[in-house]
């Protein structure tokens, strides 16, 4: 029997047909889509929600003592609350603004319940920050959440409009009964002493290729998550000398231990120096100044060409603020409510889709 990253029935069929195994076991794949077997039996392979192997809400929850779930399918583990999709007795016109995972989930669920749903995304492509995440080494599969949620919206009959930014005036013009805001967040960049004399760029700018990065880099990682780890690996593979300064006890402290351990092992092989207990304090032309969070003493990184900041995000609330006088009900989900992870965004999208 073969198990591990077999996330589609056709993959299992190929393995068995080749003689490599007599049977295939799938655990995370079935947590992600409990209806996989019935969909496969009916020939609806394109409708299967493929596991993206993030480990966040399945084994990650288990290790923390929480009920097992899935970031793509938060109904798993919450079946008594959300296991059945009840049709609405009062179909309404629902406007979803923001095509990241939270907005996509909200739109799909609301449409499944019988509402007339239109989703607007200001960019030409759906996905939000997932489009950045999948650019990191080893995170390509993470982008599958966008394909899966887009398929859910398609099957539910959501009207998707991309490349259009929605304003408060546009909301009034569209005359929706209820609005779900999923406008996301932007990189948080606090005042950094000496930044005017240094080369300081954000994680987003590095991932989109907007900036050049020097040969010696310090990544200041406030959240201790996959962003800092991924940036460090990417820059090291690009040929940079990388120091990863994390404001925690270890790099990847906030993510699932299997993912963290594998990634830190990769960084060790690439020669990345990890500096724990490090708060960003300041910078000048060639030095990054850190403060040890336990001792309070200075930690200096000298000979630095570029400081890359991964200091979290701040919510994008401009549209929410502009809709204070809107007559209809406004629901807020995901990072525009409070910057966190895809898991919270999709769960809140589910709750909003059920609530409208």
mmCIF file of N, CA and C in Angstrom, residues 102-194:
data_model
loop_
_atom_site.group_PDB
_atom_site.id
_atom_site.type_symbol
_atom_site.label_atom_id
_atom_site.label_comp_id
_atom_site.label_asym_id
_atom_site.label_seq_id
_atom_site.Cartn_x
_atom_site.Cartn_y
_atom_site.Cartn_z
ATOM 1 N N UNK A 102 -11.003 34.108 0.583
ATOM 2 C CA UNK A 102 -12.162 34.414 1.407
ATOM 3 C C UNK A 102 -13.354 34.843 0.589
ATOM 4 N N UNK A 103 -13.143 35.750 -0.351
ATOM 5 C CA UNK A 103 -14.223 36.215 -1.206
ATOM 6 C C UNK A 103 -14.761 35.118 -2.101
ATOM 7 N N UNK A 104 -13.869 34.291 -2.629
ATOM 8 C CA UNK A 104 -14.289 33.202 -3.509
ATOM 9 C C UNK A 104 -15.150 32.190 -2.760
ATOM 10 N N UNK A 105 -14.756 31.856 -1.529
ATOM 11 C CA UNK A 105 -15.542 30.903 -0.741
ATOM 12 C C UNK A 105 -16.908 31.485 -0.397
ATOM 13 N N UNK A 106 -16.937 32.746 0.000
ATOM 14 C CA UNK A 106 -18.208 33.392 0.327
ATOM 15 C C UNK A 106 -19.141 33.401 -0.874
ATOM 16 N N UNK A 107 -18.608 33.721 -2.043
ATOM 17 C CA UNK A 107 -19.424 33.777 -3.251
ATOM 18 C C UNK A 107 -19.975 32.403 -3.611
ATOM 19 N N UNK A 108 -19.129 31.381 -3.532
ATOM 20 C CA UNK A 108 -19.560 30.029 -3.882
ATOM 21 C C UNK A 108 -20.669 29.550 -2.955
ATOM 22 N N UNK A 109 -20.491 29.752 -1.657
ATOM 23 C CA UNK A 109 -21.472 29.268 -0.683
ATOM 24 C C UNK A 109 -22.791 30.018 -0.822
ATOM 25 N N UNK A 110 -22.736 31.327 -0.977
ATOM 26 C CA UNK A 110 -23.962 32.115 -1.128
ATOM 27 C C UNK A 110 -24.723 31.702 -2.386
ATOM 28 N N UNK A 111 -24.001 31.462 -3.467
ATOM 29 C CA UNK A 111 -24.652 31.044 -4.709
ATOM 30 C C UNK A 111 -25.224 29.638 -4.601
ATOM 31 N N UNK A 112 -24.505 28.751 -3.911
ATOM 32 C CA UNK A 112 -25.022 27.396 -3.702
ATOM 33 C C UNK A 112 -26.349 27.421 -2.959
ATOM 34 N N UNK A 113 -26.538 28.408 -2.130
ATOM 35 C CA UNK A 113 -27.772 28.518 -1.347
ATOM 36 C C UNK A 113 -28.915 29.166 -2.121
ATOM 37 N N UNK A 114 -28.629 29.634 -3.355
ATOM 38 C CA UNK A 114 -29.697 30.152 -4.203
ATOM 39 C C UNK A 114 -29.700 31.646 -4.401
ATOM 40 N N UNK A 115 -28.711 32.354 -3.857
ATOM 41 C CA UNK A 115 -28.633 33.796 -4.066
ATOM 42 C C UNK A 115 -28.053 34.120 -5.444
ATOM 43 N N UNK A 116 -28.355 35.320 -5.932
ATOM 44 C CA UNK A 116 -27.743 35.826 -7.158
ATOM 45 C C UNK A 116 -26.458 36.547 -6.757
ATOM 46 N N UNK A 117 -25.319 35.977 -7.102
ATOM 47 C CA UNK A 117 -24.042 36.464 -6.577
ATOM 48 C C UNK A 117 -23.142 36.951 -7.709
ATOM 49 N N UNK A 118 -22.586 38.141 -7.512
ATOM 50 C CA UNK A 118 -21.570 38.670 -8.414
ATOM 51 C C UNK A 118 -20.324 38.987 -7.606
ATOM 52 N N UNK A 119 -19.182 38.503 -8.073
ATOM 53 C CA UNK A 119 -17.899 38.778 -7.417
ATOM 54 C C UNK A 119 -17.066 39.689 -8.304
ATOM 55 N N UNK A 120 -16.549 40.755 -7.714
ATOM 56 C CA UNK A 120 -15.655 41.682 -8.406
ATOM 57 C C UNK A 120 -14.245 41.550 -7.848
ATOM 58 N N UNK A 121 -13.271 41.482 -8.744
ATOM 59 C CA UNK A 121 -11.864 41.473 -8.365
ATOM 60 C C UNK A 121 -11.160 42.562 -9.164
ATOM 61 N N UNK A 122 -10.452 43.472 -8.473
ATOM 62 C CA UNK A 122 -9.839 44.606 -9.164
ATOM 63 C C UNK A 122 -8.700 44.199 -10.074
ATOM 64 N N UNK A 123 -8.004 43.106 -9.755
ATOM 65 C CA UNK A 123 -6.945 42.617 -10.630
ATOM 66 C C UNK A 123 -7.538 41.731 -11.723
ATOM 67 N N UNK A 124 -6.743 41.417 -12.704
ATOM 68 C CA UNK A 124 -7.247 40.614 -13.819
ATOM 69 C C UNK A 124 -7.305 39.132 -13.499
ATOM 70 N N UNK A 125 -6.680 38.747 -12.388
ATOM 71 C CA UNK A 125 -6.601 37.339 -12.027
ATOM 72 C C UNK A 125 -7.092 37.132 -10.599
ATOM 73 N N UNK A 126 -7.874 36.093 -10.390
ATOM 74 C CA UNK A 126 -8.324 35.736 -9.046
ATOM 75 C C UNK A 126 -7.172 35.156 -8.231
ATOM 76 N N UNK A 127 -7.281 35.259 -6.912
ATOM 77 C CA UNK A 127 -6.306 34.569 -6.066
ATOM 78 C C UNK A 127 -5.740 35.371 -4.929
ATOM 79 N N UNK A 128 -5.695 36.693 -5.049
ATOM 80 C CA UNK A 128 -5.149 37.504 -3.963
ATOM 81 C C UNK A 128 -3.716 37.138 -3.634
ATOM 82 N N UNK A 129 -3.392 37.055 -2.350
ATOM 83 C CA UNK A 129 -2.017 36.802 -1.917
ATOM 84 C C UNK A 129 -1.532 35.391 -2.251
ATOM 85 N N UNK A 130 -2.459 34.483 -2.573
ATOM 86 C CA UNK A 130 -2.046 33.140 -2.990
ATOM 87 C C UNK A 130 -1.163 33.220 -4.228
ATOM 88 N N UNK A 131 -1.422 34.197 -5.083
ATOM 89 C CA UNK A 131 -0.610 34.352 -6.298
ATOM 90 C C UNK A 131 0.836 34.685 -5.953
ATOM 91 N N UNK A 132 1.051 35.354 -4.821
ATOM 92 C CA UNK A 132 2.411 35.614 -4.354
ATOM 93 C C UNK A 132 2.997 34.377 -3.685
ATOM 94 N N UNK A 133 2.185 33.723 -2.861
ATOM 95 C CA UNK A 133 2.675 32.550 -2.120
ATOM 96 C C UNK A 133 3.188 31.468 -3.060
ATOM 97 N N UNK A 134 2.498 31.254 -4.174
ATOM 98 C CA UNK A 134 2.880 30.162 -5.059
ATOM 99 C C UNK A 134 4.169 30.446 -5.832
ATOM 100 N N UNK A 135 4.693 31.665 -5.711
ATOM 101 C CA UNK A 135 5.965 31.989 -6.360
ATOM 102 C C UNK A 135 7.172 31.558 -5.528
ATOM 103 N N UNK A 136 6.936 31.193 -4.285
ATOM 104 C CA UNK A 136 8.035 30.766 -3.433
ATOM 105 C C UNK A 136 8.432 29.328 -3.746
ATOM 106 N N UNK A 137 9.686 28.982 -3.552
ATOM 107 C CA UNK A 137 10.131 27.608 -3.826
ATOM 108 C C UNK A 137 9.323 26.594 -3.021
ATOM 109 N N UNK A 138 8.852 25.561 -3.691
ATOM 110 C CA UNK A 138 8.122 24.506 -3.019
ATOM 111 C C UNK A 138 6.679 24.824 -2.711
ATOM 112 N N UNK A 139 6.214 26.024 -3.070
ATOM 113 C CA UNK A 139 4.839 26.415 -2.760
ATOM 114 C C UNK A 139 3.954 26.456 -4.005
ATOM 115 N N UNK A 140 4.460 25.942 -5.109
ATOM 116 C CA UNK A 140 3.683 26.007 -6.348
ATOM 117 C C UNK A 140 2.306 25.354 -6.203
ATOM 118 N N UNK A 141 2.269 24.241 -5.482
ATOM 119 C CA UNK A 141 1.015 23.499 -5.334
ATOM 120 C C UNK A 141 -0.015 24.276 -4.520
ATOM 121 N N UNK A 142 0.444 25.213 -3.712
ATOM 122 C CA UNK A 142 -0.464 26.007 -2.891
ATOM 123 C C UNK A 142 -1.455 26.780 -3.749
ATOM 124 N N UNK A 143 -1.045 27.128 -4.955
ATOM 125 C CA UNK A 143 -1.937 27.843 -5.867
ATOM 126 C C UNK A 143 -3.160 27.051 -6.272
ATOM 127 N N UNK A 144 -3.156 25.750 -5.984
ATOM 128 C CA UNK A 144 -4.307 24.928 -6.323
ATOM 129 C C UNK A 144 -5.581 25.364 -5.626
ATOM 130 N N UNK A 145 -5.463 26.062 -4.497
ATOM 131 C CA UNK A 145 -6.658 26.522 -3.808
ATOM 132 C C UNK A 145 -7.447 27.491 -4.678
ATOM 133 N N UNK A 146 -6.762 28.259 -5.510
ATOM 134 C CA UNK A 146 -7.454 29.202 -6.392
ATOM 135 C C UNK A 146 -8.239 28.445 -7.458
ATOM 136 N N UNK A 147 -7.620 27.452 -8.065
ATOM 137 C CA UNK A 147 -8.313 26.648 -9.078
ATOM 138 C C UNK A 147 -9.522 25.933 -8.478
ATOM 139 N N UNK A 148 -9.349 25.403 -7.272
ATOM 140 C CA UNK A 148 -10.437 24.673 -6.633
ATOM 141 C C UNK A 148 -11.613 25.581 -6.293
ATOM 142 N N UNK A 149 -11.333 26.750 -5.734
ATOM 143 C CA UNK A 149 -12.408 27.669 -5.380
ATOM 144 C C UNK A 149 -13.057 28.276 -6.621
ATOM 145 N N UNK A 150 -12.260 28.500 -7.653
ATOM 146 C CA UNK A 150 -12.842 29.005 -8.909
ATOM 147 C C UNK A 150 -13.820 27.989 -9.488
ATOM 148 N N UNK A 151 -13.490 26.712 -9.382
ATOM 149 C CA UNK A 151 -14.394 25.671 -9.853
ATOM 150 C C UNK A 151 -15.671 25.633 -9.019
ATOM 151 N N UNK A 152 -15.537 25.801 -7.703
ATOM 152 C CA UNK A 152 -16.723 25.846 -6.843
ATOM 153 C C UNK A 152 -17.637 27.001 -7.254
ATOM 154 N N UNK A 153 -17.060 28.150 -7.543
ATOM 155 C CA UNK A 153 -17.867 29.296 -7.970
ATOM 156 C C UNK A 153 -18.541 29.026 -9.307
ATOM 157 N N UNK A 154 -17.800 28.418 -10.218
ATOM 158 C CA UNK A 154 -18.360 28.112 -11.535
ATOM 159 C C UNK A 154 -19.560 27.179 -11.419
ATOM 160 N N UNK A 155 -19.417 26.133 -10.631
ATOM 161 C CA UNK A 155 -20.503 25.171 -10.458
ATOM 162 C C UNK A 155 -21.704 25.801 -9.760
ATOM 163 N N UNK A 156 -21.452 26.781 -8.891
ATOM 164 C CA UNK A 156 -22.543 27.423 -8.153
ATOM 165 C C UNK A 156 -23.236 28.516 -8.949
ATOM 166 N N UNK A 157 -22.612 28.935 -10.055
ATOM 167 C CA UNK A 157 -23.230 29.962 -10.895
ATOM 168 C C UNK A 157 -22.892 31.384 -10.505
ATOM 169 N N UNK A 158 -21.724 31.594 -9.888
ATOM 170 C CA UNK A 158 -21.303 32.950 -9.524
ATOM 171 C C UNK A 158 -20.898 33.716 -10.785
ATOM 172 N N UNK A 159 -21.334 34.951 -10.879
ATOM 173 C CA UNK A 159 -20.908 35.846 -11.958
ATOM 174 C C UNK A 159 -19.614 36.523 -11.521
ATOM 175 N N UNK A 160 -18.509 36.252 -12.200
ATOM 176 C CA UNK A 160 -17.196 36.763 -11.819
ATOM 177 C C UNK A 160 -16.756 37.848 -12.794
ATOM 178 N N UNK A 161 -16.393 39.006 -12.246
ATOM 179 C CA UNK A 161 -15.927 40.135 -13.062
ATOM 180 C C UNK A 161 -14.560 40.555 -12.542
ATOM 181 N N UNK A 162 -13.544 40.451 -13.377
ATOM 182 C CA UNK A 162 -12.187 40.818 -12.972
ATOM 183 C C UNK A 162 -11.746 42.096 -13.679
ATOM 184 N N UNK A 163 -10.701 42.701 -13.136
ATOM 185 C CA UNK A 163 -10.157 43.912 -13.737
ATOM 186 C C UNK A 163 -10.987 45.151 -13.479
ATOM 187 N N UNK A 164 -11.857 45.114 -12.468
ATOM 188 C CA UNK A 164 -12.715 46.256 -12.141
ATOM 189 C C UNK A 164 -12.620 46.538 -10.652
ATOM 190 N N UNK A 165 -12.222 47.765 -10.300
ATOM 191 C CA UNK A 165 -12.168 48.157 -8.894
ATOM 192 C C UNK A 165 -13.503 48.755 -8.482
ATOM 193 N N UNK A 166 -14.031 48.285 -7.385
ATOM 194 C CA UNK A 166 -15.345 48.720 -6.924
ATOM 195 C C UNK A 166 -15.193 49.834 -5.895
ATOM 196 N N UNK A 167 -15.938 50.925 -6.106
ATOM 197 C CA UNK A 167 -15.977 52.040 -5.166
ATOM 198 C C UNK A 167 -17.332 52.051 -4.464
ATOM 199 N N UNK A 168 -17.483 52.935 -3.480
ATOM 200 C CA UNK A 168 -18.767 53.072 -2.802
ATOM 201 C C UNK A 168 -19.849 53.493 -3.786
ATOM 202 N N UNK A 169 -19.485 54.336 -4.749
ATOM 203 C CA UNK A 169 -20.447 54.766 -5.769
ATOM 204 C C UNK A 169 -20.877 53.594 -6.637
ATOM 205 N N UNK A 170 -19.940 52.714 -6.941
ATOM 206 C CA UNK A 170 -20.251 51.521 -7.740
ATOM 207 C C UNK A 170 -21.178 50.587 -6.962
ATOM 208 N N UNK A 171 -20.948 50.461 -5.656
ATOM 209 C CA UNK A 171 -21.822 49.629 -4.830
ATOM 210 C C UNK A 171 -23.251 50.155 -4.870
ATOM 211 N N UNK A 172 -23.400 51.469 -4.740
ATOM 212 C CA UNK A 172 -24.736 52.070 -4.786
ATOM 213 C C UNK A 172 -25.391 51.846 -6.143
ATOM 214 N N UNK A 173 -24.601 51.943 -7.200
ATOM 215 C CA UNK A 173 -25.111 51.746 -8.553
ATOM 216 C C UNK A 173 -25.589 50.311 -8.769
ATOM 217 N N UNK A 174 -24.863 49.346 -8.203
ATOM 218 C CA UNK A 174 -25.208 47.938 -8.395
ATOM 219 C C UNK A 174 -26.425 47.519 -7.565
ATOM 220 N N UNK A 175 -26.749 48.293 -6.527
ATOM 221 C CA UNK A 175 -27.963 48.089 -5.738
ATOM 222 C C UNK A 175 -28.106 46.665 -5.216
ATOM 223 N N UNK A 176 -27.022 46.151 -4.637
ATOM 224 C CA UNK A 176 -27.081 44.810 -4.042
ATOM 225 C C UNK A 176 -27.810 44.866 -2.705
ATOM 226 N N UNK A 177 -28.390 43.747 -2.334
ATOM 227 C CA UNK A 177 -29.068 43.672 -1.039
ATOM 228 C C UNK A 177 -28.074 43.568 0.107
ATOM 229 N N UNK A 178 -27.003 42.816 -0.110
ATOM 230 C CA UNK A 178 -25.959 42.678 0.901
ATOM 231 C C UNK A 178 -24.598 42.654 0.214
ATOM 232 N N UNK A 179 -23.582 43.108 0.946
ATOM 233 C CA UNK A 179 -22.225 43.182 0.417
ATOM 234 C C UNK A 179 -21.293 42.369 1.316
ATOM 235 N N UNK A 180 -20.436 41.585 0.690
ATOM 236 C CA UNK A 180 -19.380 40.877 1.424
ATOM 237 C C UNK A 180 -18.043 41.459 0.984
ATOM 238 N N UNK A 181 -17.328 42.062 1.925
ATOM 239 C CA UNK A 181 -16.031 42.671 1.623
ATOM 240 C C UNK A 181 -14.910 41.682 1.918
ATOM 241 N N UNK A 182 -14.054 41.470 0.928
ATOM 242 C CA UNK A 182 -12.876 40.614 1.076
ATOM 243 C C UNK A 182 -11.715 41.289 0.360
ATOM 244 N N UNK A 183 -11.451 42.534 0.748
ATOM 245 C CA UNK A 183 -10.505 43.384 0.030
ATOM 246 C C UNK A 183 -9.052 43.169 0.438
ATOM 247 N N UNK A 184 -8.807 42.281 1.394
ATOM 248 C CA UNK A 184 -7.437 41.874 1.672
ATOM 249 C C UNK A 184 -6.633 42.858 2.494
ATOM 250 N N UNK A 185 -5.324 42.837 2.269
ATOM 251 C CA UNK A 185 -4.394 43.637 3.059
ATOM 252 C C UNK A 185 -3.209 44.039 2.196
ATOM 253 N N UNK A 186 -2.395 44.914 2.747
ATOM 254 C CA UNK A 186 -1.159 45.349 2.094
ATOM 255 C C UNK A 186 -0.006 45.153 3.077
ATOM 256 N N UNK A 187 1.235 45.117 2.593
ATOM 257 C CA UNK A 187 2.368 44.916 3.513
ATOM 258 C C UNK A 187 2.441 46.011 4.573
ATOM 259 N N UNK A 188 2.700 45.597 5.797
ATOM 260 C CA UNK A 188 2.888 46.550 6.888
ATOM 261 C C UNK A 188 4.351 46.971 6.916
ATOM 262 N N UNK A 189 4.588 48.254 6.852
ATOM 263 C CA UNK A 189 5.958 48.769 6.891
ATOM 264 C C UNK A 189 6.009 49.909 7.899
ATOM 265 N N UNK A 190 6.409 49.622 9.121
ATOM 266 C CA UNK A 190 6.484 50.671 10.145
ATOM 267 C C UNK A 190 7.653 51.602 9.863
ATOM 268 N N UNK A 191 7.706 52.734 10.538
ATOM 269 C CA UNK A 191 8.890 53.596 10.410
ATOM 270 C C UNK A 191 10.139 52.837 10.866
ATOM 271 N N UNK A 192 11.163 52.833 10.013
ATOM 272 C CA UNK A 192 12.413 52.142 10.335
ATOM 273 C C UNK A 192 13.526 53.181 10.358
ATOM 274 N N UNK A 193 14.113 53.355 11.501
ATOM 275 C CA UNK A 193 15.151 54.370 11.642
ATOM 276 C C UNK A 193 16.297 54.111 10.659
ATOM 277 N N UNK A 194 16.648 55.126 9.882
ATOM 278 C CA UNK A 194 17.748 55.031 8.931
ATOM 279 C C UNK A 194 17.369 54.477 7.580
#
